[in-house]
Amino acid sequence: MLMHAAMDGSSLLVQVSVALLASLASILLISWLGNKVVARKSRRLALPPGPRGLPLVGYLPFLGTDLHLTFAKLGSVHGPIFKVWLGNKMYVVVSSPEVVRQVVREKDTIFANRDAARAARIATYDANDIAFRDYGPEWRKMRKIFVHKMLGNATLDASFRLRRGVVARGVKEVYGQIGRPVKIGAVGLLTVINSMVAMIWGASEDGGGPDWEALMEELMVLVGAPNVSDFFPALAWLDMQGICAKMRLLIDQFEGLFEVAIARIRSGADGGGGDGSFLPHLVGLQHGGDPSSSLTMTQIKGMLMDTAVGGTDTTATIFEWALSELLLHPQAMKRAQDELTQVVGVNNHVAESHLPKLKYLDGVVKETLRLHPAFPLLIPRRPSEETEVGGYRVPKDATVFVNVWAIHRDPALWDEPSAFRPERFLDGATKWDYSGKDLRYLPFGSGRRSCPGLPLAERALMYTLAVFLHLFEWAVPEGVEIGLEEKFGLVMKKKETLVAIPTPRFSNADLYG
């Protein structure tokens, strides 16, 4: 019995040993398989490639002043998706339609948040606007109101009288300088600013009021300035460059202007908004009974900043780029003006009803925006969760840039990408528009965060350009060369302002008065 018990014990020991060995083998096998899966996963979800930087500051010392050009060069080395460390923040840059599709289409919701610089947050009332507010119910409500209430066709049609009056004053000013050099950028900016101000809350016939041009210029400089507080968030409280403090002082001036205009509307001094201006409609939404269609005063002011800033500097900048390209390409200038003469006539003013018939001019604008997109990197996005793009891991809260400038000049996507050829948008093979449906061309972005002010920008730019091309011949002063060098910023401007000499195209003086 003892021997039997000993054998039973020995058998049990063997069984336990076998079970332990089997378990150990299973654990090792599972661990090995798991490590293989993790290894494959980690390889698949590696961070994007990118250039080496320096300790603490990353790639900041090597950026240069033209960020879009630096990113284009890095993209040619590291591919259509790469990372770069600026300070202690990771930036991811994408620059091909295939990779951009994942960001703006397939994973649009994940990438729907913004990464607003600190100066931009201050300018928009802590991102209480449409351009910089994170994606969510409030943003969707504000965008819906903005698109349908402010920028619907009926509202834009009603405000045409205001735009027409301001552009007419610009024509009269240029007519008074016939034969003398005119700074096109200044004319375009002042005309567009006054036009936007008139559309927001009406304007006096003489265009009087605050120096909007100076206010807008200072705001754009502050928003576009590289800020140490953005690259090193832990140091933001120091505001080492004083950018945030300057922005707060500037916004106080805008705040005062908004308050005066809103008070005038509430008192009924504006006539009830019958002139087609936007602000009376917005103020009327402040105390709406339905939360889904009412706005706070902070949101109203944020939307006013979007309209005032987003609709002025960009439109005026593209106006100057377009005239620069046309002056460098006289045949294109002649074709655009011949089309205007045929559609509008020699004794008529340009009306917005003419714009859909101006096919070649539309091609001029589209080609200008291809070569000189107002926002060469668009407004940066910020993923709400870690995700995969182009086979690489993009961490939550990384800053993601879409290098539109590089896409628009990619020789794999465009024939003669550096050439100014408006005809490329008229061949009929592709239905080109500004919606970003074709990811080879997206000057206003694509997806749910595309520019909501597109209908207004398109009308304002086309109308202003059509009027000044229809009424004036433009010539470059003797000895002056037109340069196309760019000055990078939030909006990409010409490094040197365009100067040209106007002469009337028609003898009917009534067209200019």
Short mmCIF file of C-alpha atoms in Angstrom, two decimals:
data_model
loop_
_atom_site.label_atom_id
_atom_site.label_comp_id
_atom_site.label_asym_id
_atom_site.label_seq_id
_atom_site.Cartn_x
_atom_site.Cartn_y
_atom_site.Cartn_z
CA MET A 1 0.00 0.00 0.00
CA LEU A 2 2.84 2.30 0.84
CA MET A 3 4.41 1.44 -2.49
CA HIS A 4 1.07 2.03 -4.15
CA ALA A 5 0.72 5.34 -2.33
CA ALA A 6 4.27 6.21 -3.30
CA MET A 7 3.46 5.39 -6.92
CA ASP A 8 0.28 7.45 -6.71
CA GLY A 9 2.28 10.32 -5.28
CA SER A 10 4.92 9.93 -7.94
CA SER A 11 2.23 9.84 -10.62
CA LEU A 12 0.60 12.91 -9.19
CA LEU A 13 3.95 14.67 -9.14
CA VAL A 14 4.50 13.73 -12.76
CA GLN A 15 1.04 14.93 -13.67
CA VAL A 16 1.55 18.20 -11.84
CA SER A 17 4.95 18.60 -13.45
CA VAL A 18 3.52 17.91 -16.89
CA ALA A 19 0.68 20.35 -16.24
CA LEU A 20 3.13 23.00 -15.05
CA LEU A 21 5.36 22.43 -18.04
CA ALA A 22 2.35 22.61 -20.36
CA SER A 23 1.15 25.78 -18.67
CA LEU A 24 4.63 27.27 -18.84
CA ALA A 25 4.88 26.35 -22.52
CA SER A 26 1.45 27.89 -23.15
CA ILE A 27 2.45 31.03 -21.31
CA LEU A 28 5.69 31.23 -23.27
CA LEU A 29 3.85 30.61 -26.55
CA ILE A 30 1.20 33.21 -25.76
CA SER A 31 3.85 35.65 -24.63
CA TRP A 32 5.86 35.02 -27.80
CA LEU A 33 2.80 35.46 -29.98
CA GLY A 34 1.77 38.53 -28.00
CA ASN A 35 5.21 40.06 -28.39
CA LYS A 36 5.06 39.41 -32.10
CA VAL A 37 1.67 41.14 -32.31
CA VAL A 38 2.88 44.03 -30.17
CA ALA A 39 6.04 44.26 -32.24
CA ARG A 40 4.05 44.33 -35.45
CA LYS A 41 1.63 46.85 -33.93
CA SER A 42 4.41 49.07 -32.65
CA ARG A 43 6.08 48.95 -36.05
CA ARG A 44 2.81 49.81 -37.75
CA LEU A 45 2.10 52.59 -35.28
CA ALA A 46 5.52 54.18 -35.15
CA LEU A 47 5.61 57.94 -35.06
CA PRO A 48 6.07 59.60 -38.45
CA PRO A 49 9.66 60.19 -39.59
CA GLY A 50 11.15 63.62 -39.34
CA PRO A 51 14.30 65.71 -38.99
CA ARG A 52 16.48 65.68 -35.92
CA GLY A 53 16.38 68.76 -33.74
CA LEU A 54 18.29 70.11 -30.79
CA PRO A 55 17.60 69.37 -27.12
CA LEU A 56 14.82 71.50 -25.61
CA VAL A 57 14.22 73.68 -28.70
CA GLY A 58 13.75 70.90 -31.26
CA TYR A 59 13.78 72.09 -34.88
CA LEU A 60 12.97 75.71 -34.04
CA PRO A 61 16.43 77.13 -34.93
CA PHE A 62 16.18 75.67 -38.45
CA LEU A 63 12.66 76.70 -39.43
CA GLY A 64 13.48 79.93 -41.22
CA THR A 65 10.86 82.57 -41.95
CA ASP A 66 8.86 80.71 -44.62
CA LEU A 67 7.30 77.78 -42.81
CA HIS A 68 5.45 76.43 -45.85
CA LEU A 69 8.69 76.26 -47.86
CA THR A 70 10.58 74.58 -45.01
CA PHE A 71 7.82 72.01 -44.65
CA ALA A 72 7.75 71.41 -48.42
CA LYS A 73 11.50 70.68 -48.41
CA LEU A 74 11.19 68.39 -45.39
CA GLY A 75 8.31 66.60 -47.11
CA SER A 76 10.49 65.90 -50.15
CA VAL A 77 12.97 64.19 -47.80
CA HIS A 78 10.72 62.44 -45.28
CA GLY A 79 7.58 61.80 -47.33
CA PRO A 80 3.95 62.97 -47.37
CA ILE A 81 3.61 62.70 -43.60
CA PHE A 82 6.36 63.69 -41.18
CA LYS A 83 6.78 65.09 -37.69
CA VAL A 84 8.84 67.97 -36.41
CA TRP A 85 9.40 69.00 -32.81
CA LEU A 86 9.13 72.73 -32.15
CA GLY A 87 10.00 73.33 -28.53
CA ASN A 88 8.30 70.54 -26.64
CA LYS A 89 5.33 70.27 -29.01
CA MET A 90 4.99 67.78 -31.83
CA TYR A 91 3.78 69.02 -35.20
CA VAL A 92 2.69 66.63 -37.94
CA VAL A 93 2.64 67.83 -41.56
CA VAL A 94 0.72 66.07 -44.34
CA SER A 95 1.18 66.99 -47.99
CA SER A 96 -0.42 64.51 -50.38
CA PRO A 97 -4.10 64.01 -51.34
CA GLU A 98 -3.95 60.37 -50.20
CA VAL A 99 -2.81 61.22 -46.68
CA VAL A 100 -4.92 64.38 -46.46
CA ARG A 101 -8.00 62.28 -47.29
CA GLN A 102 -7.53 60.33 -44.06
CA VAL A 103 -7.41 63.56 -42.06
CA VAL A 104 -10.25 65.55 -43.65
CA ARG A 105 -12.55 62.75 -44.81
CA GLU A 106 -12.05 59.30 -43.33
CA LYS A 107 -11.20 60.55 -39.82
CA ASP A 108 -12.64 64.03 -40.09
CA THR A 109 -14.39 63.81 -36.70
CA ILE A 110 -11.17 62.83 -34.91
CA PHE A 111 -9.34 65.74 -36.54
CA ALA A 112 -12.19 68.24 -36.18
CA ASN A 113 -10.68 70.11 -33.21
CA ARG A 114 -8.46 73.15 -33.66
CA ASP A 115 -5.09 73.99 -32.18
CA ALA A 116 -5.48 77.71 -31.64
CA ALA A 117 -2.42 79.76 -30.83
CA ARG A 118 -2.72 81.81 -27.65
CA ALA A 119 -3.00 85.10 -29.50
CA ALA A 120 -5.77 83.65 -31.69
CA ARG A 121 -7.67 82.43 -28.62
CA ILE A 122 -7.59 85.92 -27.13
CA ALA A 123 -8.68 87.47 -30.43
CA THR A 124 -11.69 85.16 -30.61
CA TYR A 125 -12.88 85.47 -27.00
CA ASP A 126 -11.22 82.25 -25.85
CA ALA A 127 -12.08 80.48 -29.12
CA ASN A 128 -15.78 81.33 -28.85
CA ASP A 129 -16.01 81.53 -32.62
CA ILE A 130 -16.28 79.23 -35.63
CA ALA A 131 -12.68 79.22 -36.86
CA PHE A 132 -10.98 78.08 -33.63
CA ARG A 133 -13.66 76.55 -31.42
CA ASP A 134 -13.37 72.82 -30.85
CA TYR A 135 -15.85 70.55 -32.60
CA GLY A 136 -19.09 69.94 -30.70
CA PRO A 137 -22.77 70.95 -30.39
CA GLU A 138 -22.05 74.66 -29.84
CA TRP A 139 -19.72 74.82 -32.82
CA ARG A 140 -22.27 73.06 -35.03
CA LYS A 141 -24.96 75.51 -33.92
CA MET A 142 -22.77 78.55 -34.58
CA ARG A 143 -21.69 77.31 -38.01
CA LYS A 144 -25.30 76.56 -38.98
CA ILE A 145 -26.39 80.08 -37.99
CA PHE A 146 -23.39 81.63 -39.73
CA VAL A 147 -23.88 79.74 -42.99
CA HIS A 148 -27.66 79.90 -43.25
CA LYS A 149 -28.55 83.16 -41.49
CA MET A 150 -25.58 85.38 -42.29
CA LEU A 151 -24.22 83.94 -45.51
CA GLY A 152 -27.28 82.53 -47.19
CA ASN A 153 -27.97 83.70 -50.74
CA ALA A 154 -30.86 85.93 -49.64
CA THR A 155 -28.70 87.73 -47.06
CA LEU A 156 -25.78 88.16 -49.44
CA ASP A 157 -28.09 89.45 -52.17
CA ALA A 158 -29.59 91.96 -49.73
CA SER A 159 -26.15 93.24 -48.72
CA PHE A 160 -24.94 93.77 -52.31
CA ARG A 161 -25.92 97.45 -52.20
CA LEU A 162 -23.49 97.95 -49.34
CA ARG A 163 -20.65 96.22 -51.18
CA ARG A 164 -21.38 98.11 -54.37
CA GLY A 165 -21.30 101.49 -52.60
CA VAL A 166 -17.95 100.81 -50.96
CA VAL A 167 -16.33 99.52 -54.17
CA ALA A 168 -17.66 102.59 -56.01
CA ARG A 169 -15.84 104.81 -53.51
CA GLY A 170 -12.65 102.83 -54.19
CA VAL A 171 -13.10 103.36 -57.93
CA LYS A 172 -13.55 107.09 -57.41
CA GLU A 173 -10.37 107.24 -55.34
CA VAL A 174 -8.33 105.41 -58.00
CA TYR A 175 -9.86 107.59 -60.75
CA GLY A 176 -8.46 110.59 -58.90
CA GLN A 177 -4.96 109.12 -59.25
CA ILE A 178 -5.04 108.42 -63.00
CA GLY A 179 -1.55 108.31 -64.49
CA ARG A 180 0.14 108.01 -61.11
CA PRO A 181 1.48 104.89 -59.35
CA VAL A 182 -1.08 103.31 -57.02
CA LYS A 183 -0.38 100.79 -54.26
CA ILE A 184 -2.75 98.01 -55.28
CA GLY A 185 -2.53 96.22 -51.96
CA ALA A 186 -3.57 99.34 -50.06
CA VAL A 187 -6.46 100.03 -52.44
CA GLY A 188 -7.67 96.45 -52.24
CA LEU A 189 -7.32 96.24 -48.48
CA LEU A 190 -9.11 99.51 -47.78
CA THR A 191 -11.90 98.66 -50.23
CA VAL A 192 -12.41 95.18 -48.84
CA ILE A 193 -12.20 96.32 -45.20
CA ASN A 194 -14.79 99.04 -45.75
CA SER A 195 -16.95 96.55 -47.62
CA MET A 196 -16.82 94.04 -44.77
CA VAL A 197 -17.46 96.70 -42.15
CA ALA A 198 -20.47 97.89 -44.12
CA MET A 199 -21.84 94.36 -44.38
CA ILE A 200 -21.35 93.68 -40.70
CA TRP A 201 -23.16 96.73 -39.35
CA GLY A 202 -23.59 99.28 -42.11
CA ALA A 203 -21.32 102.21 -42.86
CA SER A 204 -21.53 105.90 -43.44
CA GLU A 205 -21.39 107.15 -47.01
CA ASP A 206 -18.01 108.72 -46.50
CA GLY A 207 -16.51 105.51 -45.10
CA GLY A 208 -15.63 107.30 -41.88
CA GLY A 209 -15.02 105.67 -38.56
CA PRO A 210 -12.06 104.04 -36.83
CA ASP A 211 -8.84 103.20 -38.64
CA TRP A 212 -9.89 99.64 -39.47
CA GLU A 213 -6.86 99.12 -41.70
CA ALA A 214 -4.44 99.76 -38.83
CA LEU A 215 -6.47 97.64 -36.40
CA MET A 216 -6.68 94.69 -38.80
CA GLU A 217 -3.00 94.90 -39.69
CA GLU A 218 -1.92 94.87 -36.04
CA LEU A 219 -4.25 91.98 -35.26
CA MET A 220 -2.93 89.85 -38.16
CA VAL A 221 0.67 90.55 -37.14
CA LEU A 222 0.01 89.43 -33.56
CA VAL A 223 -1.92 86.30 -34.56
CA GLY A 224 0.75 85.26 -37.08
CA ALA A 225 3.81 86.03 -34.95
CA PRO A 226 5.80 82.98 -33.69
CA ASN A 227 5.12 82.85 -29.97
CA VAL A 228 7.35 81.14 -27.42
CA SER A 229 4.23 80.54 -25.32
CA ASP A 230 2.87 78.23 -28.04
CA PHE A 231 6.07 76.20 -28.37
CA PHE A 232 6.66 75.94 -24.61
CA PRO A 233 3.20 75.87 -22.94
CA ALA A 234 4.74 75.63 -19.47
CA LEU A 235 6.21 79.11 -20.01
CA ALA A 236 3.00 80.65 -21.37
CA TRP A 237 2.25 82.47 -18.13
CA LEU A 238 5.42 84.55 -18.62
CA ASP A 239 4.26 85.92 -22.03
CA MET A 240 7.94 86.49 -22.75
CA GLN A 241 7.36 88.42 -26.00
CA GLY A 242 4.38 90.37 -24.71
CA ILE A 243 2.23 89.14 -27.61
CA CYS A 244 -0.73 88.16 -25.45
CA ALA A 245 -0.65 91.45 -23.54
CA LYS A 246 -0.65 93.42 -26.81
CA MET A 247 -3.50 91.31 -28.15
CA ARG A 248 -5.63 91.97 -25.06
CA LEU A 249 -5.14 95.73 -25.49
CA LEU A 250 -6.07 95.48 -29.16
CA ILE A 251 -9.18 93.42 -28.47
CA ASP A 252 -10.27 96.04 -25.97
CA GLN A 253 -10.43 98.47 -28.92
CA PHE A 254 -12.52 96.04 -30.97
CA GLU A 255 -14.71 95.45 -27.94
CA GLY A 256 -15.44 99.16 -27.70
CA LEU A 257 -16.41 99.30 -31.39
CA PHE A 258 -18.66 96.26 -31.04
CA GLU A 259 -20.39 97.70 -27.98
CA VAL A 260 -21.13 101.00 -29.73
CA ALA A 261 -22.55 99.23 -32.78
CA ILE A 262 -24.65 96.85 -30.68
CA ALA A 263 -26.00 99.70 -28.57
CA ARG A 264 -26.99 101.55 -31.75
CA ILE A 265 -28.89 98.50 -32.97
CA ARG A 266 -30.71 98.01 -29.68
CA SER A 267 -31.74 101.64 -29.65
CA GLY A 268 -33.20 101.32 -33.15
CA ALA A 269 -30.79 103.92 -34.55
CA ASP A 270 -29.70 101.54 -37.30
CA GLY A 271 -33.14 101.42 -38.87
CA GLY A 272 -33.72 97.79 -37.98
CA GLY A 273 -31.09 96.29 -40.25
CA GLY A 274 -33.04 96.94 -43.42
CA ASP A 275 -29.84 97.87 -45.27
CA GLY A 276 -28.79 94.20 -45.40
CA SER A 277 -26.07 94.35 -42.72
CA PHE A 278 -25.39 91.27 -40.60
CA LEU A 279 -25.14 92.50 -37.03
CA PRO A 280 -28.86 93.21 -36.47
CA HIS A 281 -29.61 89.58 -37.35
CA LEU A 282 -27.00 88.34 -34.88
CA VAL A 283 -28.13 90.59 -32.04
CA GLY A 284 -31.67 89.38 -32.59
CA LEU A 285 -30.49 85.84 -31.81
CA GLN A 286 -29.06 86.70 -28.38
CA HIS A 287 -32.21 86.19 -26.36
CA GLY A 288 -33.90 83.57 -28.51
CA GLY A 289 -36.13 81.16 -26.64
CA ASP A 290 -34.71 78.12 -28.43
CA PRO A 291 -31.22 77.20 -27.16
CA SER A 292 -30.52 75.46 -30.49
CA SER A 293 -30.77 78.75 -32.37
CA SER A 294 -29.75 81.41 -29.85
CA LEU A 295 -26.31 82.90 -29.23
CA THR A 296 -24.50 84.39 -26.27
CA MET A 297 -23.03 87.86 -26.65
CA THR A 298 -19.54 86.34 -26.46
CA GLN A 299 -20.37 84.05 -29.37
CA ILE A 300 -21.76 86.97 -31.36
CA LYS A 301 -18.55 88.93 -30.87
CA GLY A 302 -16.46 85.88 -31.78
CA MET A 303 -18.39 85.50 -35.03
CA LEU A 304 -17.93 89.20 -35.75
CA MET A 305 -14.17 88.75 -35.41
CA ASP A 306 -14.31 85.80 -37.82
CA THR A 307 -16.17 87.88 -40.40
CA ALA A 308 -14.16 91.05 -39.97
CA VAL A 309 -10.73 89.42 -39.98
CA GLY A 310 -11.27 86.30 -42.09
CA GLY A 311 -13.08 88.21 -44.81
CA THR A 312 -10.74 91.17 -45.15
CA ASP A 313 -7.04 90.33 -45.10
CA THR A 314 -7.49 87.16 -47.13
CA THR A 315 -9.66 88.78 -49.83
CA ALA A 316 -7.43 91.85 -50.17
CA THR A 317 -4.31 89.68 -50.33
CA ILE A 318 -5.67 87.49 -53.14
CA PHE A 319 -6.81 90.64 -54.98
CA GLU A 320 -3.20 91.87 -54.99
CA TRP A 321 -1.80 88.46 -56.01
CA ALA A 322 -4.30 88.22 -58.90
CA LEU A 323 -3.41 91.64 -60.33
CA SER A 324 0.29 90.82 -59.95
CA GLU A 325 -0.08 87.64 -61.98
CA LEU A 326 -2.20 89.39 -64.63
CA LEU A 327 0.35 92.18 -65.03
CA LEU A 328 3.04 89.54 -65.51
CA HIS A 329 0.85 87.78 -68.08
CA PRO A 330 -0.59 90.47 -70.42
CA GLN A 331 -2.43 87.96 -72.61
CA ALA A 332 -4.34 86.70 -69.58
CA MET A 333 -5.12 90.30 -68.58
CA LYS A 334 -6.45 91.05 -72.08
CA ARG A 335 -8.59 87.93 -72.16
CA ALA A 336 -10.11 88.73 -68.75
CA GLN A 337 -10.88 92.33 -69.77
CA ASP A 338 -12.29 91.29 -73.16
CA GLU A 339 -14.62 88.89 -71.36
CA LEU A 340 -15.74 91.69 -69.03
CA THR A 341 -16.44 94.01 -71.95
CA GLN A 342 -18.50 91.32 -73.65
CA VAL A 343 -20.50 90.33 -70.55
CA VAL A 344 -20.89 93.75 -68.86
CA GLY A 345 -20.70 96.18 -71.79
CA VAL A 346 -18.90 99.48 -72.21
CA ASN A 347 -21.47 101.71 -70.50
CA ASN A 348 -22.52 99.51 -67.59
CA HIS A 349 -21.31 98.84 -64.08
CA VAL A 350 -20.38 95.31 -63.04
CA ALA A 351 -23.18 93.66 -61.06
CA GLU A 352 -23.00 90.45 -59.06
CA SER A 353 -25.44 88.94 -61.56
CA HIS A 354 -22.60 89.11 -64.11
CA LEU A 355 -20.22 87.01 -62.04
CA PRO A 356 -21.45 83.51 -63.02
CA LYS A 357 -20.89 84.42 -66.69
CA LEU A 358 -17.27 85.45 -66.16
CA LYS A 359 -15.75 82.02 -66.73
CA TYR A 360 -12.23 83.13 -67.55
CA LEU A 361 -12.06 85.52 -64.60
CA ASP A 362 -13.20 82.64 -62.41
CA GLY A 363 -10.25 80.67 -63.78
CA VAL A 364 -7.94 83.58 -62.96
CA VAL A 365 -9.11 83.59 -59.34
CA LYS A 366 -8.83 79.81 -59.02
CA GLU A 367 -5.34 79.77 -60.51
CA THR A 368 -4.28 82.62 -58.22
CA LEU A 369 -5.50 80.66 -55.20
CA ARG A 370 -3.66 77.57 -56.43
CA LEU A 371 -0.33 79.37 -56.66
CA HIS A 372 -0.89 81.69 -53.69
CA PRO A 373 -3.31 80.10 -51.21
CA ALA A 374 -4.23 82.62 -48.52
CA PHE A 375 -3.66 80.01 -45.80
CA PRO A 376 -0.75 77.90 -47.12
CA LEU A 377 -0.98 75.52 -44.14
CA LEU A 378 -4.70 76.04 -43.47
CA ILE A 379 -5.72 76.36 -39.80
CA PRO A 380 -4.05 73.57 -37.81
CA ARG A 381 -6.11 70.64 -36.57
CA ARG A 382 -5.75 68.73 -33.29
CA PRO A 383 -6.78 65.04 -33.03
CA SER A 384 -9.11 64.23 -30.13
CA GLU A 385 -7.58 60.77 -29.75
CA GLU A 386 -4.52 58.83 -30.83
CA THR A 387 -5.01 57.52 -34.34
CA GLU A 388 -3.25 56.17 -37.40
CA VAL A 389 -2.55 58.22 -40.52
CA GLY A 390 -0.49 57.09 -43.48
CA GLY A 391 0.70 54.04 -41.55
CA TYR A 392 2.00 56.09 -38.64
CA ARG A 393 0.79 56.92 -35.14
CA VAL A 394 -0.43 60.46 -34.61
CA PRO A 395 -0.73 61.18 -30.87
CA LYS A 396 -3.71 62.86 -29.29
CA ASP A 397 -3.41 66.67 -29.22
CA ALA A 398 -0.57 66.81 -31.77
CA THR A 399 -0.74 69.83 -34.07
CA VAL A 400 -1.53 68.76 -37.63
CA PHE A 401 -0.81 70.99 -40.63
CA VAL A 402 -2.06 70.40 -44.19
CA ASN A 403 0.54 71.88 -46.54
CA VAL A 404 -1.82 73.14 -49.24
CA TRP A 405 0.96 75.18 -50.84
CA ALA A 406 3.00 72.01 -51.48
CA ILE A 407 -0.01 70.07 -52.81
CA HIS A 408 -0.93 72.88 -55.21
CA ARG A 409 2.60 72.90 -56.66
CA ASP A 410 3.23 69.15 -56.76
CA PRO A 411 4.50 68.20 -60.28
CA ALA A 412 2.94 64.75 -59.83
CA LEU A 413 -0.49 66.40 -59.59
CA TRP A 414 -0.22 69.44 -61.90
CA ASP A 415 1.24 70.09 -65.34
CA GLU A 416 3.71 72.97 -65.19
CA PRO A 417 2.87 73.54 -61.52
CA SER A 418 4.73 76.86 -61.25
CA ALA A 419 3.12 78.39 -64.35
CA PHE A 420 0.16 80.77 -64.20
CA ARG A 421 -2.40 79.13 -66.49
CA PRO A 422 -6.04 80.00 -65.75
CA GLU A 423 -7.04 77.77 -68.68
CA ARG A 424 -6.31 74.67 -66.61
CA PHE A 425 -9.57 75.34 -64.74
CA LEU A 426 -11.60 75.69 -67.94
CA ASP A 427 -10.88 72.41 -69.73
CA GLY A 428 -14.11 70.83 -68.47
CA ALA A 429 -12.43 67.52 -67.63
CA THR A 430 -12.69 68.24 -63.91
CA LYS A 431 -15.37 70.27 -62.16
CA TRP A 432 -13.10 72.47 -60.08
CA ASP A 433 -14.65 74.35 -57.17
CA TYR A 434 -13.61 75.63 -53.76
CA SER A 435 -15.31 72.92 -51.70
CA GLY A 436 -12.24 70.69 -51.43
CA LYS A 437 -13.99 67.70 -53.02
CA ASP A 438 -10.94 67.19 -55.21
CA LEU A 439 -8.07 67.04 -52.74
CA ARG A 440 -5.58 68.26 -55.31
CA TYR A 441 -7.14 71.70 -54.86
CA LEU A 442 -8.29 72.91 -51.47
CA PRO A 443 -7.47 76.60 -50.90
CA PHE A 444 -10.33 76.86 -48.39
CA GLY A 445 -9.80 73.45 -46.81
CA SER A 446 -12.05 70.41 -46.94
CA GLY A 447 -14.41 68.51 -44.70
CA ARG A 448 -16.45 69.85 -41.81
CA ARG A 449 -13.77 72.40 -40.89
CA SER A 450 -13.56 73.98 -44.34
CA CYS A 451 -13.96 77.76 -44.47
CA PRO A 452 -17.61 78.65 -43.67
CA GLY A 453 -17.16 82.14 -45.14
CA LEU A 454 -16.51 80.80 -48.64
CA PRO A 455 -19.71 82.20 -50.25
CA LEU A 456 -18.91 85.72 -49.03
CA ALA A 457 -15.20 85.50 -49.89
CA GLU A 458 -15.94 84.27 -53.40
CA ARG A 459 -18.44 87.05 -54.09
CA ALA A 460 -16.35 89.83 -52.56
CA LEU A 461 -13.15 88.82 -54.36
CA MET A 462 -14.73 88.22 -57.76
CA TYR A 463 -16.78 91.42 -57.63
CA THR A 464 -13.93 93.68 -56.50
CA LEU A 465 -11.51 92.25 -59.03
CA ALA A 466 -14.08 92.43 -61.85
CA VAL A 467 -14.84 96.10 -61.18
CA PHE A 468 -11.22 97.25 -61.15
CA LEU A 469 -10.32 95.20 -64.23
CA HIS A 470 -13.40 96.36 -66.12
CA LEU A 471 -12.92 100.08 -65.52
CA PHE A 472 -9.12 100.44 -65.60
CA GLU A 473 -6.10 99.49 -67.66
CA TRP A 474 -3.12 98.74 -65.44
CA ALA A 475 0.55 99.25 -66.29
CA VAL A 476 3.78 98.67 -64.40
CA PRO A 477 5.77 101.87 -63.74
CA GLU A 478 8.92 102.18 -65.82
CA GLY A 479 11.91 100.56 -64.18
CA VAL A 480 9.78 98.57 -61.72
CA GLU A 481 9.81 94.79 -61.67
CA ILE A 482 6.95 92.78 -60.23
CA GLY A 483 8.19 90.21 -57.75
CA LEU A 484 6.29 87.15 -56.55
CA GLU A 485 8.25 86.63 -53.36
CA GLU A 486 6.06 85.58 -50.46
CA LYS A 487 5.91 86.77 -46.87
CA PHE A 488 4.71 83.91 -44.70
CA GLY A 489 2.20 84.57 -41.95
CA LEU A 490 -1.25 83.49 -40.93
CA VAL A 491 -2.14 84.91 -44.38
CA MET A 492 0.52 84.60 -47.09
CA LYS A 493 1.13 88.07 -48.54
CA LYS A 494 3.43 89.53 -51.17
CA LYS A 495 6.78 90.50 -49.76
CA GLU A 496 6.74 93.73 -51.80
CA THR A 497 3.48 95.57 -52.34
CA LEU A 498 2.29 95.85 -55.93
CA VAL A 499 2.45 99.29 -57.56
CA ALA A 500 0.68 99.95 -60.87
CA ILE A 501 -0.52 102.93 -62.92
CA PRO A 502 -4.26 103.06 -63.76
CA THR A 503 -5.86 104.60 -66.85
CA PRO A 504 -9.59 104.55 -67.66
CA ARG A 505 -10.75 101.91 -70.16
CA PHE A 506 -13.87 103.90 -71.12
CA SER A 507 -14.59 107.55 -71.93
CA ASN A 508 -17.88 107.63 -70.00
CA ALA A 509 -16.93 109.59 -66.86
CA ASP A 510 -20.20 108.61 -65.17
CA LEU A 511 -18.82 105.09 -64.69
CA TYR A 512 -16.14 106.47 -62.38
CA GLY A 513 -18.11 108.93 -60.28
#
